[in-house]
Coordinates of C-alpha atoms and ligand atoms in Angstrom, one line a residue:
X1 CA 3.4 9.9 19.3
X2 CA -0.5 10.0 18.6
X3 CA -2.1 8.0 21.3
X4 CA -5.0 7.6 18.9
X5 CA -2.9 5.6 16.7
X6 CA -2.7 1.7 17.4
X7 CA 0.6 0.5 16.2
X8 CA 2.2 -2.8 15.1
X9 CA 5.4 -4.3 15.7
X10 CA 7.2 -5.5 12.7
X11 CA 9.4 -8.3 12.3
X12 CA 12.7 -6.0 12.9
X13 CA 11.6 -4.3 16.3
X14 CA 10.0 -1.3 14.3
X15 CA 6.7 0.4 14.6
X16 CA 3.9 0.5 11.8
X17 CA 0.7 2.9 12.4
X18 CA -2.4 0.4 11.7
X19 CA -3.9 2.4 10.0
X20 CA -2.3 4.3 6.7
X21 CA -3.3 7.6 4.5
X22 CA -3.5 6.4 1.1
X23 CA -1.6 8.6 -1.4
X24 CA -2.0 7.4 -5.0
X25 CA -4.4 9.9 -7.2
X26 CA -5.8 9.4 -10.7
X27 CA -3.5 11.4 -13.6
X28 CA -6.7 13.6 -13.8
X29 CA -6.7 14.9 -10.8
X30 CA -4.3 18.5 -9.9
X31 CA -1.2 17.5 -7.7
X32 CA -2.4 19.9 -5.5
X33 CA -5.2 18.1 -4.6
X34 CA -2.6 15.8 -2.6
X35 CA -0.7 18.8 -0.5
X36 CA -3.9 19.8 0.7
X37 CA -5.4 16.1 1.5
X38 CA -1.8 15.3 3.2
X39 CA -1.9 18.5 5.5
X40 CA -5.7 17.6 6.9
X41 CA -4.8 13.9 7.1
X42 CA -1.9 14.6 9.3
X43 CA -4.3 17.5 11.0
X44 CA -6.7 14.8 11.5
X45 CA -4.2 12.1 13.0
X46 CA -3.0 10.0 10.3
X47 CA 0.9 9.1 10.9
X48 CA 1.1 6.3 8.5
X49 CA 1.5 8.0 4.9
X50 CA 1.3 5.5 1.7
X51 CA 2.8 6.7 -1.0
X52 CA 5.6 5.6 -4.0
X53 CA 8.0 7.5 -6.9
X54 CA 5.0 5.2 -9.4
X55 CA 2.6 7.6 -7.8
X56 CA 4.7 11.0 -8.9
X57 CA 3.6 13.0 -6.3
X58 CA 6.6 12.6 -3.4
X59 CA 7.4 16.4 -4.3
X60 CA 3.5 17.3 -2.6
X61 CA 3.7 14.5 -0.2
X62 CA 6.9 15.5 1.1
X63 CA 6.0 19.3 1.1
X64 CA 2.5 18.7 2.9
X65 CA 4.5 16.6 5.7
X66 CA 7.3 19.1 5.7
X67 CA 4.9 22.0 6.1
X68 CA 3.3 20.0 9.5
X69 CA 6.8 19.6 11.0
X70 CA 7.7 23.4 10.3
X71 CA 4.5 24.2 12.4
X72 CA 4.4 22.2 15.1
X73 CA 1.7 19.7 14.0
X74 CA 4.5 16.7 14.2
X75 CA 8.0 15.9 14.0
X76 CA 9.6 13.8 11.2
X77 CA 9.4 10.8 13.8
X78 CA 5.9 11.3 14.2
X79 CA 5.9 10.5 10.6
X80 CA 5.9 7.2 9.7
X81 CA 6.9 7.2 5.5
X82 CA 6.5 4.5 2.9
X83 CA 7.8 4.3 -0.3
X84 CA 8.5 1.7 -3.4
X85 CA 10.9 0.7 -5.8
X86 CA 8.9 1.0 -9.1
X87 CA 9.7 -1.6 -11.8
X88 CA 12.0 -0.3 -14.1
X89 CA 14.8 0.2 -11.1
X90 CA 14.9 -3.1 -10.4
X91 CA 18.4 -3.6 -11.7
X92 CA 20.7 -4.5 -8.3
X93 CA 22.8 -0.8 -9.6
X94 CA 19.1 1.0 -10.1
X95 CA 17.6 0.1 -6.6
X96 CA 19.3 2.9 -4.3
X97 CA 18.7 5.7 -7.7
X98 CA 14.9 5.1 -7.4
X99 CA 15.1 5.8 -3.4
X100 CA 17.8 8.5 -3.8
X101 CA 15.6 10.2 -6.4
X102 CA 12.4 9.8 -3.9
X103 CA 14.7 10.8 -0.9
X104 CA 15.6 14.1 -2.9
X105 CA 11.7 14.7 -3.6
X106 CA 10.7 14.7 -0.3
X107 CA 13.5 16.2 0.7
X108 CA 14.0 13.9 3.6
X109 CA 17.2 11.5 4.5
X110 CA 15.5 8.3 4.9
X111 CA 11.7 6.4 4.1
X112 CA 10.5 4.5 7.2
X113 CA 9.5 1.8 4.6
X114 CA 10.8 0.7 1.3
X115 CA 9.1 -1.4 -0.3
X116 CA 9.3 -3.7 -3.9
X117 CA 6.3 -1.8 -5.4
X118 CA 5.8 -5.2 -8.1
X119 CA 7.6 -8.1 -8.8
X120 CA 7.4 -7.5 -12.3
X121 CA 10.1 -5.6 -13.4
X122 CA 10.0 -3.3 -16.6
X123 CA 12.7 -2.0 -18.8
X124 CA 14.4 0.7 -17.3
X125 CA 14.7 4.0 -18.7
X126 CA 12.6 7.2 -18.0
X127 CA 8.8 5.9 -18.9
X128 CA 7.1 4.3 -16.1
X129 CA 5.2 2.3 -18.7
X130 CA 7.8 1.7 -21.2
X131 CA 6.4 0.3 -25.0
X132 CA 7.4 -0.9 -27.6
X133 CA 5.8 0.5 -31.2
X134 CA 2.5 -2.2 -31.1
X135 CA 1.4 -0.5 -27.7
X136 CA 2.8 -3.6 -25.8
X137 CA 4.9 -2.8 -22.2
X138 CA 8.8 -4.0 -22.6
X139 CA 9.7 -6.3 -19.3
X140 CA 13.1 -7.0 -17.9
X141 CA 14.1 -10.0 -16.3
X142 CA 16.3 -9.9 -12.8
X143 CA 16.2 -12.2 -10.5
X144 CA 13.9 -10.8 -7.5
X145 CA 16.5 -12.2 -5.0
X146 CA 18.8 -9.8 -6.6
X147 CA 16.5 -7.2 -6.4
X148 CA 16.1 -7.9 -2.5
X149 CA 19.5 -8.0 -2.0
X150 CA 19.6 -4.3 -3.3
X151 CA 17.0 -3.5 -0.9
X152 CA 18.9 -4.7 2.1
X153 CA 21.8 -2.4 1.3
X154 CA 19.5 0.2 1.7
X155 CA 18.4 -0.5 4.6
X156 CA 22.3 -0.7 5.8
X157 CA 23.2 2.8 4.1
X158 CA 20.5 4.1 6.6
X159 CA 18.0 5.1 4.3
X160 CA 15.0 2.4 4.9
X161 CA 14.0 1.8 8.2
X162 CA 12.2 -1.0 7.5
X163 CA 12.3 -3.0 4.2
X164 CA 9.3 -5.3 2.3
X165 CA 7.2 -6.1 -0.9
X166 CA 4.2 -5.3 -1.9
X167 CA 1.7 -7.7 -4.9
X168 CA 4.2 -10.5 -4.4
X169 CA 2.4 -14.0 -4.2
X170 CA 3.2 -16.7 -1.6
X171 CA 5.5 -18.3 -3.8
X172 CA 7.3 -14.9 -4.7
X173 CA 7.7 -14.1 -1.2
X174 CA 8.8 -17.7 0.1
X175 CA 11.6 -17.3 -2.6
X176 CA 12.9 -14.5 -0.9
X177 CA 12.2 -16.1 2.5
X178 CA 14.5 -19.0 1.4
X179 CA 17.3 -17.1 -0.3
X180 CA 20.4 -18.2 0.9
X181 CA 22.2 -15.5 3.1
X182 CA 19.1 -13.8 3.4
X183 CA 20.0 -10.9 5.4
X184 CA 16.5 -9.0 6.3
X185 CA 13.2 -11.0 6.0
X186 CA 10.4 -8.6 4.2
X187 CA 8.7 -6.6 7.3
X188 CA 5.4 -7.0 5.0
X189 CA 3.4 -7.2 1.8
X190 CA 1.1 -4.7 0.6
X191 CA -2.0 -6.1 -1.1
X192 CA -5.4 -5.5 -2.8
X193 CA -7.5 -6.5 0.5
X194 CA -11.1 -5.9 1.4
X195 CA -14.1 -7.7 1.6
X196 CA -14.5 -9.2 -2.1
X197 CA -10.8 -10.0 -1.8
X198 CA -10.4 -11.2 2.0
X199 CA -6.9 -12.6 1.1
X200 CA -7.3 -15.2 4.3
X201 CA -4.9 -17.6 2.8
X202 CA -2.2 -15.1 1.7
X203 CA -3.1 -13.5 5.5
X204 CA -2.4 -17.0 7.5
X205 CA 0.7 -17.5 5.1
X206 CA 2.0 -14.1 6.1
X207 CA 1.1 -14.0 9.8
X208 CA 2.9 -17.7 10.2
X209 CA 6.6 -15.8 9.1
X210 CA 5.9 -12.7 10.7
X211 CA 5.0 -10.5 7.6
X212 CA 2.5 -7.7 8.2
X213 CA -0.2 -7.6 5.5
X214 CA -0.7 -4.3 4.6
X215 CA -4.2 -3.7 2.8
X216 CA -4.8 -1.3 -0.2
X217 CA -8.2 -0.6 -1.8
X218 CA -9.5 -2.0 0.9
X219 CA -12.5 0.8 0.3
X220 CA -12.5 -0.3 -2.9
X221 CA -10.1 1.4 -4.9
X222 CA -10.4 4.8 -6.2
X223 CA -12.1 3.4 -9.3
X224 CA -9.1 5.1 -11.1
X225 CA -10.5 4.5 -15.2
X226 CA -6.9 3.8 -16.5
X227 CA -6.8 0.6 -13.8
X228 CA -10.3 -0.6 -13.2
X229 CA -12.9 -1.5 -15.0
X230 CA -15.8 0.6 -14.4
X231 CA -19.2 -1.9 -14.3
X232 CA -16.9 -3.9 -11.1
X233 CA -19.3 -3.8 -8.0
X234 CA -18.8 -0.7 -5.9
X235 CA -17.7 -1.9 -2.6
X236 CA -19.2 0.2 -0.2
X237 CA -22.9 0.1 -1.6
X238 CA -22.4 -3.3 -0.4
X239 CA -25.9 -4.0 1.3
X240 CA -24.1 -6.0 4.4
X241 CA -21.6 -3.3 4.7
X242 CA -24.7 -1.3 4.8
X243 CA -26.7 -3.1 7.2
X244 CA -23.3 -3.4 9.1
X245 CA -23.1 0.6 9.0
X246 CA -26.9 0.8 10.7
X247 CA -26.2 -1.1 13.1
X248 CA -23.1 0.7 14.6
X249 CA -24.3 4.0 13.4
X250 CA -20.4 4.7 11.2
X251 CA -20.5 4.7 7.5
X252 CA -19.6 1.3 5.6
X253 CA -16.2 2.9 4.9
X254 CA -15.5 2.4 8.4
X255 CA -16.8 -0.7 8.6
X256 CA -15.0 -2.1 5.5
X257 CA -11.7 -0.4 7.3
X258 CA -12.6 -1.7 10.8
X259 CA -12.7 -5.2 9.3
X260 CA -9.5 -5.1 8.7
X261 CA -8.2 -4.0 11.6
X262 CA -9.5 -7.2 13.3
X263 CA -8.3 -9.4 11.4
X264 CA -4.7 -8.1 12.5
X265 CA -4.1 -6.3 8.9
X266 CA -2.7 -2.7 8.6
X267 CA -5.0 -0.6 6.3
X268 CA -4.4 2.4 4.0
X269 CA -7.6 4.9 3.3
X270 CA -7.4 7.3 1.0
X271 CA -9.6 10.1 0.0
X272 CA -9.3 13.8 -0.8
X273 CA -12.3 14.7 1.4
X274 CA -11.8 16.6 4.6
X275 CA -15.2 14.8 6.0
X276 CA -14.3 11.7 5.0
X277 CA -10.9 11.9 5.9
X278 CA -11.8 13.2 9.4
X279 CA -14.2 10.0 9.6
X280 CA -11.9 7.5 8.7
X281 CA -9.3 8.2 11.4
X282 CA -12.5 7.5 13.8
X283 CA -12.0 4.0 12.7
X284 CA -10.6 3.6 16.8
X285 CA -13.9 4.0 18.2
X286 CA -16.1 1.2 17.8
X287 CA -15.8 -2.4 17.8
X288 CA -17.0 -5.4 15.6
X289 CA -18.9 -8.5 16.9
X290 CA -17.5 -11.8 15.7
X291 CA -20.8 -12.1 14.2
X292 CA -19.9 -8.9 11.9
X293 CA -16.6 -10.5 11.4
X294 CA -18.6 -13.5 9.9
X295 CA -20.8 -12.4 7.6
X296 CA -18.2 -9.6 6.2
X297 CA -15.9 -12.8 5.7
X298 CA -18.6 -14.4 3.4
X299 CA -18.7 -11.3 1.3
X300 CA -15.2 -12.8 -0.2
X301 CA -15.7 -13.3 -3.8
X302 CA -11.6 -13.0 -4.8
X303 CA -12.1 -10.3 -6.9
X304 CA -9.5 -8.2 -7.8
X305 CA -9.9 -4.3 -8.7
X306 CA -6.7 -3.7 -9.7
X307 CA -5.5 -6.8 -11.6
X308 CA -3.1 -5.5 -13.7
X309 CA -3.6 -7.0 -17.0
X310 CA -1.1 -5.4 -18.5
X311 CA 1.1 -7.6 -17.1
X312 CA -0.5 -11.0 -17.5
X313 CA 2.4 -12.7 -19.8
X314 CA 5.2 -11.7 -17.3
X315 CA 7.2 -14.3 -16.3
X316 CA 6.6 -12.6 -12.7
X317 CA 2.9 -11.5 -12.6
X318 CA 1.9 -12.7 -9.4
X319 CA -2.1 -12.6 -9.9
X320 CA -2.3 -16.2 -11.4
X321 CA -1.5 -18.2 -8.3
X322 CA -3.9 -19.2 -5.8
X323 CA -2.5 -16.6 -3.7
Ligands
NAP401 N1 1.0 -1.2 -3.7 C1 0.2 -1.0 -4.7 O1 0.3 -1.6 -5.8 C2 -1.0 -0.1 -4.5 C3 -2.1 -0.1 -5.4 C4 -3.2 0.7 -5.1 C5 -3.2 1.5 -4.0 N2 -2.1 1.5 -3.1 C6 -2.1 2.4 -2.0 O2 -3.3 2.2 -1.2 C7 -4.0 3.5 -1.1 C8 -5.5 3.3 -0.9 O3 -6.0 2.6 -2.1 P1 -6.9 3.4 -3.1 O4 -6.3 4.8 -3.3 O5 -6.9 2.5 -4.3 O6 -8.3 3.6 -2.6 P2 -9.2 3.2 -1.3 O7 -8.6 3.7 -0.1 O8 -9.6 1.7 -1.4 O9 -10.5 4.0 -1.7 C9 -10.5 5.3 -1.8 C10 -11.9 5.9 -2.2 O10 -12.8 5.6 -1.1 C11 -13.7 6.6 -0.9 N3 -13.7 7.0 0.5 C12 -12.7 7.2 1.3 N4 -13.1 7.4 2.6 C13 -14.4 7.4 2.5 C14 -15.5 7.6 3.5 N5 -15.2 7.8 4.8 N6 -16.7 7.5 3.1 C15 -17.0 7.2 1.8 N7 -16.1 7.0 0.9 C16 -14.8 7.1 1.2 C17 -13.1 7.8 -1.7 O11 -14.0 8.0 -2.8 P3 -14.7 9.5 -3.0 O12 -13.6 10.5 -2.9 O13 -15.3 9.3 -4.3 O14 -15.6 9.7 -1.9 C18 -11.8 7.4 -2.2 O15 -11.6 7.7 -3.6 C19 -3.5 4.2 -2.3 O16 -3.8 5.6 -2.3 C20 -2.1 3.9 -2.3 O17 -1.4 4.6 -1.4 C21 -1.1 0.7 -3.3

């Protein structure tokens, strides 16, 4: 185990690396890319890796990680995996296909961490996306406890560790909370989270049943053109992140991940850069004043870089609650 790495205990006596090696990568850019940015993250100290079958890369993920255990670097325990259920396997008989098929990618026997990759579930069938002939995605319609259900006999076949959701909304999550014969509570939800989108009242919901909130884009997103629309603010030319960056003499990447930290979230970084993949691990080192804490806390604007819009007339898209 990494002594560098600060864990967290989730709610079913497992262990979650605070901070997490974001895997997702535009279509643009060469798969590649990602066996080479996996090998220096775990080079660098990164144990946590983010990744999902949406992101169609397990098959590089799995052979950068792979390649690190054959020489010595870590062993699979070291390794702590996540993985998600994407939207058209959200049938109760689909659920354990979409982890099988992930398993068989990665070529390992079990993820650390399964998790519900959307609420919103989409036809199944082979297209990620699937449309109809006007351009317009095709939804499904299970009932999520269903679909959680499915998840806990994962979990009991051995090949999740640890089991959660990710872009579910209080509500969503409360309606898994209160299913009757709920076996296994979610261990977390992943979320947009950074400092335009601070998520404090989704944070104090999760922290008061246990949940771990794990934060994505907390740099601000990759900027990925299909997703996000490109004249959004970029987060880290933020001029308090900046000022915030001065001060402690770290880049406002490390700032923006450091915040998070603090406020008792897991993070995920990603980034293809050796530099900047070396500097985010160093996110350890230095400590925020409850003054910083402040004024990053007033940067919250609930603005969302990844809002999904594609999904805004599904009886499940989660982004029109409070939170
Ligand atoms: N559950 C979900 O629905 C969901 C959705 C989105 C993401 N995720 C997960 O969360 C991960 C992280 O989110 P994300 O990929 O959207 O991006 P992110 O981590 O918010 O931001 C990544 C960008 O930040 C920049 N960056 C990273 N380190 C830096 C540094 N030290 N200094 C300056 N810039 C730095 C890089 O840009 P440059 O390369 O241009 O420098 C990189 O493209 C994903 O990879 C994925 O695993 C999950």
């Amino acid at each position: 185990m990494n002594s560098k790495h600060q864990y967290v205990e989730l709610n079913d006596g497992h262990f979650i690396p605070r901070l997490g090696f974001g895997t997702y990568k535009p279509q643009e850019v060469p798969n590649s890319k990602t066996i080479e940015a996996t090998k220096i993250a775990i080079e660098a100290g990164f144990r946590h890796i983010d990744c999902a079958y949406a992101y169609q890369v397990e098959e590089e993920v799995g052979l950068a990680i792979r390649s690190k255990i054959a020489d010595g670097t870590v062993k699979r325990e070291d390794i702590f995996y996540t993985s998600k259920l994407w939207s058209t396997f959200h049938r109760p008989e689909l659920v354990q296909s979409c982890l099988e098929k992930s398993l068989k990618k990665l070529n390992f026997d079990y993820v650390d961490l399964y998790l519900i990759h959307s609420p919103m579930e989409l036809k199944p069938g082979e297209e990620l996306f699937p449309k109809d002939e006007n351009g317009k995605t095709i939804y499904d319609h299970v009932d999520l406890c269903a679909v959680w259900e499915a998840m806990e006999k994962c979990k009991d076949a051995g090949l999740a560790k640890s089991i959660g959701v990710s872009n579910f909304n209080r509500r969503q999550l409360e309606m898994i909370l209160n299913k009757p014969g709920l076996k296994y509570k979610p261990v977390c939800n992943q979320v947009e989270c950074h400092v335009y989108h601070n998520q404090r009242k989704l944070l104090d919901f999760c922290k008061s049943k246990n949940i771990v909130l794990v934060a994505y884009g907390a740099l601000g997103t990759q900027r990925d053109k299909q997703w996000v629309d490109q004249s959004s603010p970029v987060l880290l030319d933020d001029p308090v992140l900046g000022a915030l960056a001065k001060k402690h003499k770290r880049s406002p990447a490390l700032i923006a991940l450091r915040y998070q930290l603090q406020r008792g979230v897991v993070v995920l970084a990603q980034s293809f850069k050796e530099n900047e993949i070396k500097e985010n691990i160093q996110v350890f080192d230095f400590e925020l004043t409850a003054e910083d804490m402040k004024d990053l806390d007033d940067l919250n604007r609930n603005y969302r870089y990844l809002a999904a819009e594609f999904g805004a007339d599904h009886p499940n898209y989660p982004f029109a609650d409070e939170y």
